[in-house]
């Protein structure tokens, strides 16, 4: 007679086994097995002082073949419990404790950086042409001010002089939470207060320097932030004390700073490792393992509702010690109510695989459930048939069969216990409440945490967590653990079920659905730099992986750019390749609208594109303007020379750098008012913004300045020429403002009587 096979029981129901003589075939031969405990080092915090592990048995080993007396843990941890449970090794270990100094971050609400807007108020005086620039002095921790003339010619002035000032803001710790660099929470009590510092991570583009000092964040930043001075300030005229009247006004120029705290923490850590060893019997021929699981009702027994109660039973068969799937002809599943052949249900599976599962649905009629207690037994059978008989020492095997039973119960009134002598539970006993915390949607290949830690028992404690989770990549265990779904689960809705048991033996069950979506990357394109002719523009790939398991392929990243209006594709310049890089530097020669597109692809074969239209502004020429007296007199004490002081008030409308100034004059030698017939004479080419001119001849002199810009923003030198730098002279300025008349000083008369 062949040795009877093993039965694996799962769920929280009473199950008995009825083996047929064809139920299994096995042989002898002792072996030693070993399973490694997942190495866990440096787990932070007291919650990790003990850890539960559920270890799958090696392929070909079933629980019934293990010699339980040989089950042993080998390692440095103390054992709380070690047993075989639900066909797996259940192990609970005490952690090996140590103290560890680690780097931690102080974040807002545990995940965000702190943010502050820092700035100064700048005031326009009642003359409409002078600006009071307020500045913070870090060395004295005081505010200072200076007055500057308006840089524009409008009245009242609408543009603040371009200047760099300092500002300060108090740091805050409100809402600060500490986490490790891997974002594991750390209690404040573990943080060494003497090591706390601040890191500035991100600042607005117009900030030139940012740093912490004492309890403040200090910045140096440029105002205004745009050529037309249209953004980056708030009107604060109404806050003046005493009040001011137009054209006086106040503007608050602001800049944003992101920062977080850093420190070291001395925390308890716990580590786990080792192996579990055991002796088991090695089968010499196939074994069929049957597994039954009562899905509904849950809990079981369940209270009658006055309606038919559905009963859903899952029946699974697994072949052990066999690998030839091509020889599997079919799986056949039978289920019926015991002693009721008319209720027989049959399902078949013709897929050639080593395991198959089917579900059966029955109903307990409401008339039967009306009794004080009712129990329905079910007879279940799973059979696997082979195309060719398997030859064994005891003869050929054409099929293997495993017969099982299950039961579902109902009750009215107090809930009965599940023991052999049912007795009502104390009326004061309250069942636990099962709760699952997890996302509603997850990307295939992305790890996520499933937690039952919010479950509770109102009159006791929860002692057991049991998870049902078809198709997950990593089995769930204990209060919380992480798992994920593979590509084969894309576009499906999966169900995860948790059953908790309290210290009174009462149970509660809940389920959550989670949608699995494709790991398509999220393409994000940034156009960085100064969007102006002949300036360097960087196309930046800021895309993110949808899942860590499927990173993006660097070689597939590609930028494309084309002209939309204004310019042509020939006006787009770049060197090298736009493929296989996260940053592509380009230069646009002609102002207009252009379109940039980014393509990314990940290792799962999913791709995404992102396009952005952006406008490139023209490079504006400088606006030369000079200021000088209209009339001067020759000085007899200085060789009859006149002295003319000329100031350059030129500006660059788009904030470029005035790199060259050339001063010249021409003399109206025949005093006919026509300067065109006169030659220009060089006064100075040293880029001075003020010159002194000493003419000796009486008459009129025209003075001009020619200014030439250098790019105020980065460029790509290989694509620009000398002519790309803009220049202009004072030809457009009123000629009367550019001419000085030299006269002899009149004699002084002394009248006497």
XYZ file of C-alpha atoms in Angstrom:
753
model
C 0.000 0.000 0.000
C 1.392 3.374 -0.961
C 2.295 5.847 1.755
C -0.432 8.423 2.285
C 0.222 11.976 1.152
C 0.293 15.141 3.227
C -2.448 17.643 3.790
C -1.731 21.364 4.095
C -4.375 23.247 6.064
C -4.905 27.012 5.807
C -7.485 29.461 7.073
C -9.290 29.666 10.383
C -11.695 26.763 9.929
C -11.957 23.153 11.049
C -10.722 20.877 8.259
C -10.352 17.083 8.293
C -8.739 14.845 5.660
C -10.094 11.747 3.960
C -7.267 10.050 2.076
C -7.868 7.570 -0.694
C -5.389 4.855 -1.464
C -4.344 6.731 -4.589
C -3.835 9.926 -2.635
C -0.019 9.984 -2.735
C 3.094 8.037 -3.440
C 6.373 8.523 -1.575
C 9.597 6.779 -0.735
C 12.356 7.085 1.856
C 15.790 8.703 2.020
C 16.825 11.186 4.728
C 18.106 14.618 3.809
C 19.096 17.789 5.664
C 17.594 21.094 4.612
C 18.549 24.667 5.442
C 16.812 28.023 4.947
C 18.542 31.348 5.427
C 16.885 33.965 7.567
C 16.751 37.225 5.581
C 19.642 39.321 6.835
C 18.310 42.442 8.527
C 20.903 44.796 9.979
C 20.589 48.145 11.666
C 16.803 48.164 12.063
C 16.057 51.386 13.886
C 13.988 51.833 17.046
C 12.495 49.783 19.855
C 9.703 48.461 17.625
C 12.299 46.220 15.970
C 13.422 44.483 19.181
C 11.648 41.326 17.957
C 10.873 40.233 14.421
C 8.725 37.509 12.887
C 9.805 35.602 9.769
C 7.737 33.326 7.545
C 10.093 31.144 5.520
C 9.080 29.165 2.446
C 10.242 25.577 2.337
C 12.736 24.621 -0.378
C 11.330 23.274 -3.626
C 10.558 19.585 -3.294
C 10.162 19.699 0.489
C 6.724 19.548 2.073
C 5.874 20.206 5.689
C 4.779 16.650 6.483
C 8.164 15.226 5.489
C 10.058 17.323 8.087
C 11.185 15.701 11.360
C 9.896 18.327 13.806
C 12.390 17.320 16.502
C 15.229 18.251 14.135
C 13.947 21.796 13.525
C 16.663 24.173 14.766
C 17.690 27.823 14.478
C 21.417 28.527 14.064
C 22.554 32.080 14.646
C 23.239 34.853 17.155
C 19.623 35.772 17.933
C 17.558 34.373 20.789
C 14.490 32.399 19.658
C 11.027 33.386 20.819
C 9.274 30.670 18.799
C 10.015 28.204 15.989
C 7.381 25.975 14.391
C 5.793 24.721 11.186
C 2.638 26.706 10.401
C 0.493 26.584 7.271
C 3.138 24.677 5.356
C 5.886 27.193 6.145
C 8.452 27.750 8.862
C 7.289 30.383 11.339
C 10.158 31.955 13.285
C 10.180 34.777 15.815
C 13.559 36.119 16.967
C 14.827 38.620 19.494
C 17.013 41.237 17.861
C 20.705 41.537 18.594
C 20.826 45.052 19.971
C 23.479 47.696 19.455
C 23.807 51.451 19.575
C 24.422 53.195 16.288
C 25.243 56.771 15.367
C 23.593 57.754 12.116
C 22.877 60.862 10.097
C 19.299 62.138 10.253
C 17.274 64.835 8.565
C 14.790 67.187 10.173
C 11.901 67.692 7.751
C 8.534 69.376 7.867
C 5.824 66.787 8.615
C 8.398 64.068 8.015
C 8.646 64.460 4.252
C 8.846 68.083 3.108
C 11.594 70.663 3.390
C 11.046 73.871 5.311
C 10.339 76.946 3.187
C 10.683 80.634 3.939
C 10.236 83.747 1.848
C 12.865 86.356 2.729
C 13.025 89.908 1.446
C 13.366 93.648 1.917
C 11.076 96.583 1.340
C 12.276 99.132 -1.235
C 10.692 102.617 -1.242
C 10.260 105.267 -3.923
C 10.493 108.788 -2.558
C 7.914 111.492 -3.134
C 10.132 112.973 -5.883
C 9.249 109.946 -7.994
C 12.869 109.508 -9.131
C 14.829 108.299 -6.102
C 14.686 104.826 -4.524
C 15.532 103.972 -0.921
C 17.288 100.579 -0.942
C 17.012 98.738 2.391
C 19.787 96.282 3.177
C 20.393 93.874 6.056
C 23.853 93.839 7.669
C 24.714 90.292 8.834
C 27.698 91.514 10.866
C 25.638 93.925 13.003
C 22.213 92.266 12.674
C 20.717 95.626 11.702
C 19.055 97.189 8.688
C 20.826 99.866 6.656
C 19.679 101.967 3.721
C 21.013 103.872 0.760
C 19.415 106.117 -1.859
C 19.912 105.487 -5.575
C 18.621 107.360 -8.625
C 16.034 105.724 -10.845
C 17.474 103.729 -13.775
C 14.610 104.593 -16.130
C 13.428 107.884 -17.601
C 9.734 107.587 -16.704
C 7.973 109.663 -14.077
C 7.368 108.363 -11.587
C 10.051 105.691 -11.930
C 8.746 102.158 -12.403
C 12.084 100.347 -12.175
C 14.263 99.883 -9.129
C 18.031 100.183 -9.728
C 19.615 96.800 -10.280
C 21.370 95.978 -7.003
C 22.277 93.057 -4.762
C 21.168 93.300 -1.125
C 21.010 91.083 1.965
C 17.918 89.916 3.843
C 17.244 87.628 6.815
C 14.482 85.424 8.179
C 14.127 83.493 11.425
C 14.486 79.720 11.272
C 11.585 77.563 12.472
C 11.364 74.117 14.027
C 7.571 73.966 14.174
C 6.415 70.660 12.677
C 9.937 69.220 12.496
C 10.191 65.433 12.309
C 13.419 63.455 12.141
C 14.119 60.669 9.665
C 17.119 58.675 8.533
C 18.550 59.244 5.082
C 16.417 56.242 4.024
C 13.335 58.059 5.388
C 12.893 55.800 8.451
C 11.319 57.803 11.332
C 13.591 58.606 14.294
C 12.273 59.837 17.640
C 13.462 63.243 18.837
C 14.855 61.647 22.003
C 17.595 59.922 19.977
C 18.840 63.127 18.277
C 22.040 64.728 19.598
C 20.930 68.348 20.038
C 24.546 69.595 19.926
C 24.957 68.385 16.336
C 21.911 70.054 14.793
C 22.693 72.134 11.731
C 20.883 73.489 8.694
C 21.326 72.655 5.025
C 20.000 75.018 2.368
C 18.848 72.851 -0.525
C 17.051 75.016 -3.069
C 16.779 78.759 -3.640
C 15.174 81.044 -6.178
C 17.336 81.810 -9.204
C 17.921 85.455 -8.249
C 19.574 84.498 -4.929
C 23.363 84.744 -5.212
C 24.198 83.432 -1.746
C 22.276 81.799 1.095
C 23.525 80.539 4.446
C 22.396 80.024 8.062
C 23.749 82.100 10.913
C 22.546 81.670 14.487
C 18.791 81.316 14.336
C 18.443 83.068 10.985
C 18.574 82.268 7.279
C 20.513 84.989 5.461
C 20.485 85.591 1.718
C 22.095 87.910 -0.780
C 19.744 88.403 -3.704
C 19.355 90.509 -6.799
C 16.582 93.020 -7.304
C 14.797 93.514 -9.585
C 14.457 89.946 -10.868
C 13.293 90.799 -14.393
C 14.275 93.354 -16.993
C 10.858 95.006 -16.921
C 10.632 94.792 -13.095
C 7.162 93.265 -13.323
C 7.501 90.309 -10.939
C 8.852 89.235 -7.604
C 7.446 92.055 -5.458
C 4.352 92.954 -3.469
C 2.952 96.455 -3.084
C 3.387 97.392 0.597
C 2.673 101.132 0.317
C -0.212 100.786 2.737
C 2.085 99.558 5.537
C 4.013 102.855 5.750
C 3.971 104.569 9.141
C 3.358 107.444 8.900
C 1.339 107.013 5.680
C 2.803 108.182 2.369
C 1.090 109.704 -0.653
C 1.626 109.169 -4.370
C 4.117 109.055 -6.035
C 5.793 107.606 -2.947
C 5.360 103.850 -2.769
C 6.807 100.682 -1.184
C 7.643 97.348 -2.777
C 8.562 94.148 -0.961
C 11.020 92.093 -3.020
C 11.093 88.476 -1.911
C 13.030 85.296 -2.543
C 12.266 81.720 -1.502
C 14.611 79.371 0.354
C 14.130 75.658 1.053
C 16.080 74.173 3.933
C 16.192 71.194 6.268
C 17.945 70.282 9.478
C 20.758 67.768 9.834
C 22.057 66.035 12.922
C 23.439 62.794 14.248
C 21.304 60.420 16.285
C 22.349 57.717 18.711
C 19.684 55.067 18.340
C 19.167 51.444 19.300
C 19.427 49.078 16.364
C 18.568 45.446 16.009
C 19.993 42.836 13.663
C 18.834 39.431 12.499
C 20.442 36.601 10.540
C 21.183 32.905 10.716
C 19.696 29.749 9.250
C 17.017 27.215 10.092
C 18.012 23.581 9.591
C 15.912 20.417 9.640
C 15.870 16.775 8.564
C 13.279 15.567 6.092
C 12.387 12.486 4.061
C 13.160 12.730 0.377
C 10.260 11.409 -1.743
C 11.090 9.029 -4.570
C 7.849 9.549 -6.512
C 5.211 12.289 -6.983
C 3.183 13.561 -4.042
C -0.093 15.455 -4.403
C -0.649 18.099 -1.744
C -4.223 19.271 -1.270
C -5.081 22.628 0.292
C -8.523 23.953 1.157
C -9.425 27.463 2.223
C -12.816 28.716 3.321
C -13.139 32.205 1.850
C -16.746 32.819 2.877
C -18.327 33.085 5.381
C -15.714 35.081 7.236
C -15.706 34.919 10.187
C -16.751 31.316 10.534
C -19.123 30.620 12.301
C -21.136 33.582 11.029
C -24.318 35.063 12.400
C -27.503 34.321 10.480
C -28.899 37.279 8.552
C -32.327 36.034 7.479
C -31.048 35.444 3.936
C -29.182 32.666 2.148
C -25.542 32.725 3.238
C -22.905 32.245 0.493
C -20.126 29.729 1.090
C -17.020 30.075 -1.079
C -14.364 27.367 -0.873
C -10.968 27.460 -2.551
C -9.432 24.079 -3.434
C -5.808 23.814 -4.508
C -3.654 20.925 -5.664
C 0.143 21.001 -5.872
C 2.501 18.326 -7.232
C 5.709 17.843 -5.281
C 8.783 15.831 -6.336
C 7.711 16.052 -9.973
C 8.797 18.365 -12.795
C 7.471 16.964 -16.103
C 4.587 19.351 -16.799
C 4.231 17.999 -20.353
C 2.911 14.723 -18.902
C 0.058 16.404 -16.995
C -3.188 15.661 -18.786
C -5.673 17.526 -16.586
C -6.638 18.682 -13.134
C -10.108 17.710 -11.899
C -11.826 19.244 -8.847
C -14.950 17.902 -7.129
C -16.987 19.602 -4.401
C -20.345 18.772 -2.828
C -22.329 19.015 0.365
C -21.662 15.872 2.372
C -24.404 13.247 1.899
C -25.955 15.261 -0.940
C -24.813 13.949 -4.311
C -27.211 16.293 -6.093
C -25.063 19.251 -5.014
C -21.940 17.942 -6.803
C -19.891 20.550 -8.713
C -17.019 19.621 -11.060
C -14.322 21.881 -12.554
C -11.402 21.001 -14.815
C -8.109 22.686 -15.678
C -6.253 21.553 -18.800
C -3.250 23.861 -18.408
C -0.041 21.849 -17.988
C 1.293 23.138 -14.676
C 2.367 21.782 -11.306
C -0.329 23.577 -9.339
C -3.963 24.497 -9.918
C -6.664 26.238 -7.872
C -10.432 26.420 -8.294
C -13.233 28.058 -6.300
C -16.694 26.651 -5.570
C -19.754 28.570 -4.357
C -22.566 27.031 -2.288
C -25.371 28.559 -0.224
C -26.682 27.751 3.245
C -30.406 28.219 2.895
C -31.960 30.723 5.266
C -34.291 28.016 6.594
C -31.310 25.983 7.835
C -29.537 29.056 9.172
C -32.608 29.872 11.293
C -31.599 27.165 13.785
C -29.704 28.111 16.941
C -26.574 26.587 15.377
C -26.078 24.922 12.011
C -23.027 23.280 10.489
C -22.700 22.265 6.842
C -19.986 19.769 5.915
C -18.424 19.691 2.436
C -16.567 16.859 0.681
C -13.805 17.986 -1.646
C -11.498 16.122 -3.988
C -8.630 17.176 -6.241
C -7.223 14.801 -8.842
C -4.337 15.137 -11.265
C -4.210 12.791 -14.256
C -1.115 11.949 -16.297
C -0.937 11.361 -20.036
C 1.547 8.505 -19.558
C 1.620 6.422 -16.367
C 4.526 7.182 -14.003
C 6.551 4.073 -13.214
C 7.309 3.630 -9.494
C 8.695 0.703 -7.465
C 5.117 -0.077 -6.410
C 3.780 0.035 -9.937
C 2.544 2.629 -12.474
C 0.579 5.706 -11.377
C -2.012 7.097 -13.812
C -3.415 9.667 -11.368
C -3.124 11.023 -7.852
C -6.106 12.053 -5.736
C -6.457 13.969 -2.503
C -9.774 14.121 -0.651
C -10.492 16.862 1.871
C -13.324 18.246 3.928
C -14.402 21.678 5.066
C -17.305 23.073 7.009
C -19.201 26.340 7.402
C -21.338 27.186 10.421
C -24.028 29.674 11.357
C -25.574 30.716 14.642
C -28.409 32.769 16.128
C -27.907 34.472 19.473
C -24.571 34.249 21.351
C -21.638 33.135 19.209
C -20.526 29.547 19.986
C -16.881 28.647 20.454
C -15.070 26.442 17.937
C -13.985 23.778 20.445
C -15.321 20.224 20.796
C -17.795 21.311 23.494
C -19.258 24.576 22.277
C -20.093 27.042 25.023
C -21.208 30.610 24.711
C -18.470 33.208 24.982
C -18.731 35.777 27.773
C -21.223 38.414 26.804
C -18.644 41.089 27.616
C -16.245 39.870 24.912
C -15.852 42.271 22.004
C -14.431 41.232 18.622
C -11.405 43.020 17.159
C -11.551 45.377 14.210
C -9.352 44.685 11.186
C -7.968 47.622 9.253
C -5.623 47.744 6.255
C -3.498 50.719 5.314
C -2.138 50.681 1.744
C -2.373 52.688 -1.481
C -5.380 52.378 -3.778
C -3.150 52.229 -6.853
C 0.371 51.012 -7.431
C 2.722 50.798 -10.382
C 3.897 47.330 -11.385
C 7.446 46.833 -10.145
C 7.070 49.385 -7.341
C 7.375 48.256 -3.729
C 4.641 49.413 -1.374
C 3.815 48.827 2.284
C 0.734 46.960 3.449
C 0.001 47.505 7.123
C -2.527 46.094 9.535
C -1.056 48.066 12.440
C -4.216 50.165 12.777
C -6.237 47.071 13.653
C -7.278 46.960 17.304
C -9.183 44.991 19.922
C -11.414 47.138 22.167
C -11.130 44.769 25.152
C -7.798 43.048 24.666
C -4.941 42.550 22.239
C -4.516 41.179 18.735
C -2.363 38.074 18.719
C -2.373 37.012 15.061
C -2.405 38.575 11.603
C -3.216 36.390 8.577
C -2.964 37.785 5.037
C -4.433 36.575 1.766
C -2.734 38.186 -1.204
C -2.886 36.422 -4.572
C -0.277 37.410 -7.182
C 1.984 39.490 -4.947
C 5.737 39.099 -5.441
C 6.612 38.976 -1.730
C 4.375 37.314 0.858
C 2.935 39.509 3.604
C 3.467 38.669 7.258
C 2.993 40.172 10.702
C 1.602 43.662 11.257
C 3.278 45.287 8.277
C 5.530 44.360 5.398
C 6.225 45.412 1.850
C 5.477 43.718 -1.424
C 4.773 44.470 -5.065
C 3.172 43.215 -8.266
C 4.873 42.142 -11.481
C 4.161 43.043 -15.086
C 1.646 40.190 -15.380
C -0.723 42.063 -13.037
C -0.906 45.269 -15.102
C -4.429 46.641 -15.641
C -5.938 44.366 -12.987
C -7.543 45.089 -9.639
C -6.083 42.893 -6.908
C -7.553 42.178 -3.482
C -5.605 41.911 -0.238
C -7.433 40.438 2.775
C -6.468 40.595 6.439
C -7.869 38.430 9.234
C -6.945 39.300 12.815
C -7.437 37.156 15.906
C -7.574 38.600 19.421
C -6.624 37.075 22.757
C -10.211 35.801 23.213
C -10.056 33.893 19.925
C -12.434 36.305 18.228
C -11.719 37.247 14.622
C -12.354 40.058 12.169
C -11.690 40.243 8.449
C -11.406 43.099 6.009
C -10.239 43.541 2.422
C -8.852 46.324 0.259
C -8.638 46.540 -3.518
C -5.587 47.919 -5.259
C -5.280 48.765 -8.931
C -2.048 47.790 -10.692
C -1.056 50.119 -13.520
C 1.697 50.028 -16.099
C 5.121 51.389 -15.076
C 5.105 54.068 -17.747
C 7.654 56.786 -16.976
C 6.498 60.346 -16.365
C 8.362 62.453 -18.894
C 9.295 65.880 -17.575
C 11.179 68.401 -19.696
C 12.673 71.612 -18.368
C 13.968 74.456 -20.524
C 16.620 76.197 -18.424
C 18.824 79.221 -18.938
C 18.177 82.640 -20.485
C 15.656 82.483 -23.316
C 17.361 85.113 -25.461
C 19.265 85.156 -28.722
C 22.812 83.756 -28.549
C 22.468 82.557 -24.944
C 23.001 79.015 -23.719
C 19.723 77.171 -23.207
C 19.754 73.772 -21.510
C 17.152 71.100 -22.218
C 16.993 69.090 -18.988
C 15.489 65.635 -18.515
C 13.709 65.790 -15.143
C 11.693 62.608 -15.742
C 11.143 60.097 -12.960
C 11.031 56.316 -12.959
C 7.585 54.889 -12.456
C 9.121 51.976 -10.506
C 12.584 51.210 -9.191
C 12.458 47.767 -10.803
C 12.248 49.334 -14.261
C 14.734 52.210 -14.552
C 14.942 54.361 -17.638
C 17.444 53.384 -20.327
C 19.943 56.261 -20.661
C 20.751 55.432 -24.273
C 17.094 55.807 -25.277
C 16.723 59.338 -23.881
C 16.408 61.759 -26.802
C 15.781 65.498 -27.260
C 14.487 67.064 -30.473
C 14.000 70.766 -31.179
C 12.467 72.640 -34.091
C 11.475 76.163 -35.066
C 7.781 77.081 -34.873
C 7.803 80.736 -35.922
C 10.246 83.612 -36.220
C 13.359 81.559 -36.850
C 14.279 78.425 -38.777
C 15.827 75.091 -37.851
C 19.135 76.459 -39.171
C 19.073 79.007 -36.336
C 19.254 76.190 -33.740
C 22.857 75.385 -32.802
C 24.283 72.569 -30.678
C 27.324 70.340 -30.637
C 27.443 66.610 -29.980
C 24.362 64.419 -29.763
C 20.893 65.078 -28.387
C 20.544 61.368 -27.600
C 21.767 59.555 -24.504
C 22.074 62.615 -22.265
C 19.984 64.248 -19.541
C 21.236 67.753 -20.360
C 21.526 69.133 -23.890
C 22.978 72.629 -24.382
C 21.630 74.554 -27.383
C 21.833 78.119 -28.688
C 19.221 80.006 -30.739
C 20.474 82.626 -33.196
C 17.143 84.293 -34.079
C 14.283 85.257 -31.778
C 11.044 83.356 -32.214
C 9.005 80.427 -30.935
C 10.602 76.979 -30.767
C 9.441 73.506 -29.744
C 11.485 71.055 -27.662
C 10.478 67.400 -27.214
C 11.839 64.752 -24.828
C 11.511 60.989 -25.319
C 12.282 58.505 -22.511
C 11.942 54.723 -22.270
C 12.345 52.272 -19.378
C 13.485 48.669 -19.129
C 9.884 47.435 -19.043
C 9.430 48.753 -22.587
C 7.200 51.690 -21.695
C 7.943 55.139 -23.065
C 6.733 58.708 -22.740
C 7.222 62.039 -24.480
C 6.896 65.632 -23.360
C 6.885 68.740 -25.557
C 7.262 72.387 -24.582
C 6.886 75.484 -26.767
C 9.077 78.342 -25.606
C 9.796 81.861 -26.840
C 13.317 83.179 -27.427
C 13.499 86.938 -26.967
C 15.612 89.266 -29.138
C 18.905 90.527 -27.752
C 18.291 94.253 -27.203
C 20.988 96.806 -28.009
C 22.180 99.104 -25.232
C 20.555 102.523 -24.769
C 23.408 105.103 -24.661
C 22.803 108.394 -22.855
C 25.257 111.050 -21.680
C 24.920 114.007 -19.351
C 27.061 117.148 -19.571
C 26.810 120.965 -19.240
C 25.590 123.056 -22.170
C 28.046 125.929 -21.628
C 31.547 126.157 -20.108
C 34.132 128.925 -19.905
C 37.836 128.963 -20.582
C 39.940 129.332 -17.468
C 42.789 131.880 -17.813
C 44.495 130.338 -14.812
C 44.628 126.959 -16.552
C 46.072 127.812 -19.940
C 42.719 129.084 -21.186
C 41.335 125.523 -21.105
C 37.702 124.827 -20.399
C 36.695 121.837 -18.231
C 33.806 119.603 -19.343
C 32.720 116.658 -17.132
C 30.659 114.084 -19.042
C 28.785 111.213 -17.322
C 27.595 108.045 -18.984
C 24.029 107.163 -17.997
C 23.707 104.334 -20.534
C 21.752 101.203 -19.620
C 21.231 97.735 -21.029
C 17.445 97.209 -21.274
C 17.877 93.421 -20.921
C 20.551 93.513 -18.215
C 23.594 92.700 -20.293
C 27.037 93.960 -19.294
C 28.382 97.184 -20.835
C 31.861 95.943 -21.615
C 33.200 98.791 -23.752
C 32.762 102.581 -23.869
C 34.420 104.725 -26.549
C 34.296 108.521 -26.065
C 34.789 110.891 -29.067
C 34.250 114.567 -29.975
C 34.178 116.765 -33.072
C 34.641 120.554 -33.235
C 32.496 122.882 -35.355
C 35.588 124.565 -36.815
C 33.754 126.980 -39.157
C 30.959 127.681 -36.670
C 28.249 126.843 -39.203
C 26.399 124.340 -37.043
C 27.225 121.474 -39.430
C 29.174 118.773 -37.625
C 28.924 116.175 -40.390
C 31.896 117.755 -42.220
C 34.081 117.400 -39.118
C 36.115 114.322 -38.138
C 35.631 112.482 -34.847
C 38.557 112.649 -32.414
C 39.110 109.905 -29.806
C 38.804 111.061 -26.233
C 38.982 107.710 -24.339
C 38.393 104.000 -24.958
C 39.095 102.682 -21.451
C 35.463 101.876 -20.628
C 35.108 104.850 -18.287
C 31.646 105.940 -17.235
C 32.899 109.507 -16.547
C 35.458 111.576 -18.450
C 36.885 115.070 -18.169
C 37.338 116.938 -21.482
C 39.547 120.089 -21.655
C 38.857 122.002 -24.930
C 41.004 125.095 -25.696
C 39.132 126.691 -28.593
C 36.060 128.837 -28.260
C 33.127 127.311 -30.094
C 30.861 124.267 -30.089
C 31.820 120.639 -29.541
C 29.671 117.541 -30.127
C 30.437 114.559 -27.893
C 29.321 110.994 -28.404
C 29.740 107.665 -26.653
C 29.606 104.248 -28.325
C 28.778 101.383 -25.946
C 29.168 97.690 -26.666
C 27.658 94.891 -24.627
C 29.112 91.630 -23.446
C 26.636 88.850 -22.746
C 25.299 89.095 -19.216
C 24.333 85.426 -19.303
C 26.158 82.207 -20.314
C 26.603 81.518 -24.023
C 28.264 78.877 -26.205
C 31.324 80.625 -27.615
C 31.715 78.451 -30.696
C 28.394 79.685 -32.094
C 28.780 83.453 -31.572
C 30.733 86.091 -33.482
C 31.933 89.605 -32.717
C 28.891 91.036 -34.474
C 26.548 89.124 -32.154
C 27.510 91.501 -29.337
C 25.130 94.470 -29.575
C 26.429 98.056 -29.682
C 24.956 101.549 -30.118
C 25.960 105.200 -29.884
C 24.238 108.398 -28.806
C 23.041 109.328 -32.321
C 19.449 108.981 -31.137
C 19.897 111.352 -28.197
C 18.782 114.976 -28.698
C 21.714 116.772 -30.295
C 21.257 119.764 -28.006
C 22.068 117.477 -25.067
C 25.282 116.326 -26.754
C 26.766 119.762 -27.648
C 28.761 121.960 -25.304
C 29.608 125.623 -26.103
C 32.982 126.987 -24.943
C 33.060 130.730 -24.245
C 35.534 133.251 -22.879
C 34.822 134.265 -19.317
C 33.454 137.877 -19.330
C 35.488 140.592 -17.556
C 34.528 141.739 -14.084
C 33.658 145.494 -13.661
C 34.268 147.484 -10.502
C 31.847 150.377 -10.241
C 32.807 153.243 -7.990
C 31.231 156.621 -7.423
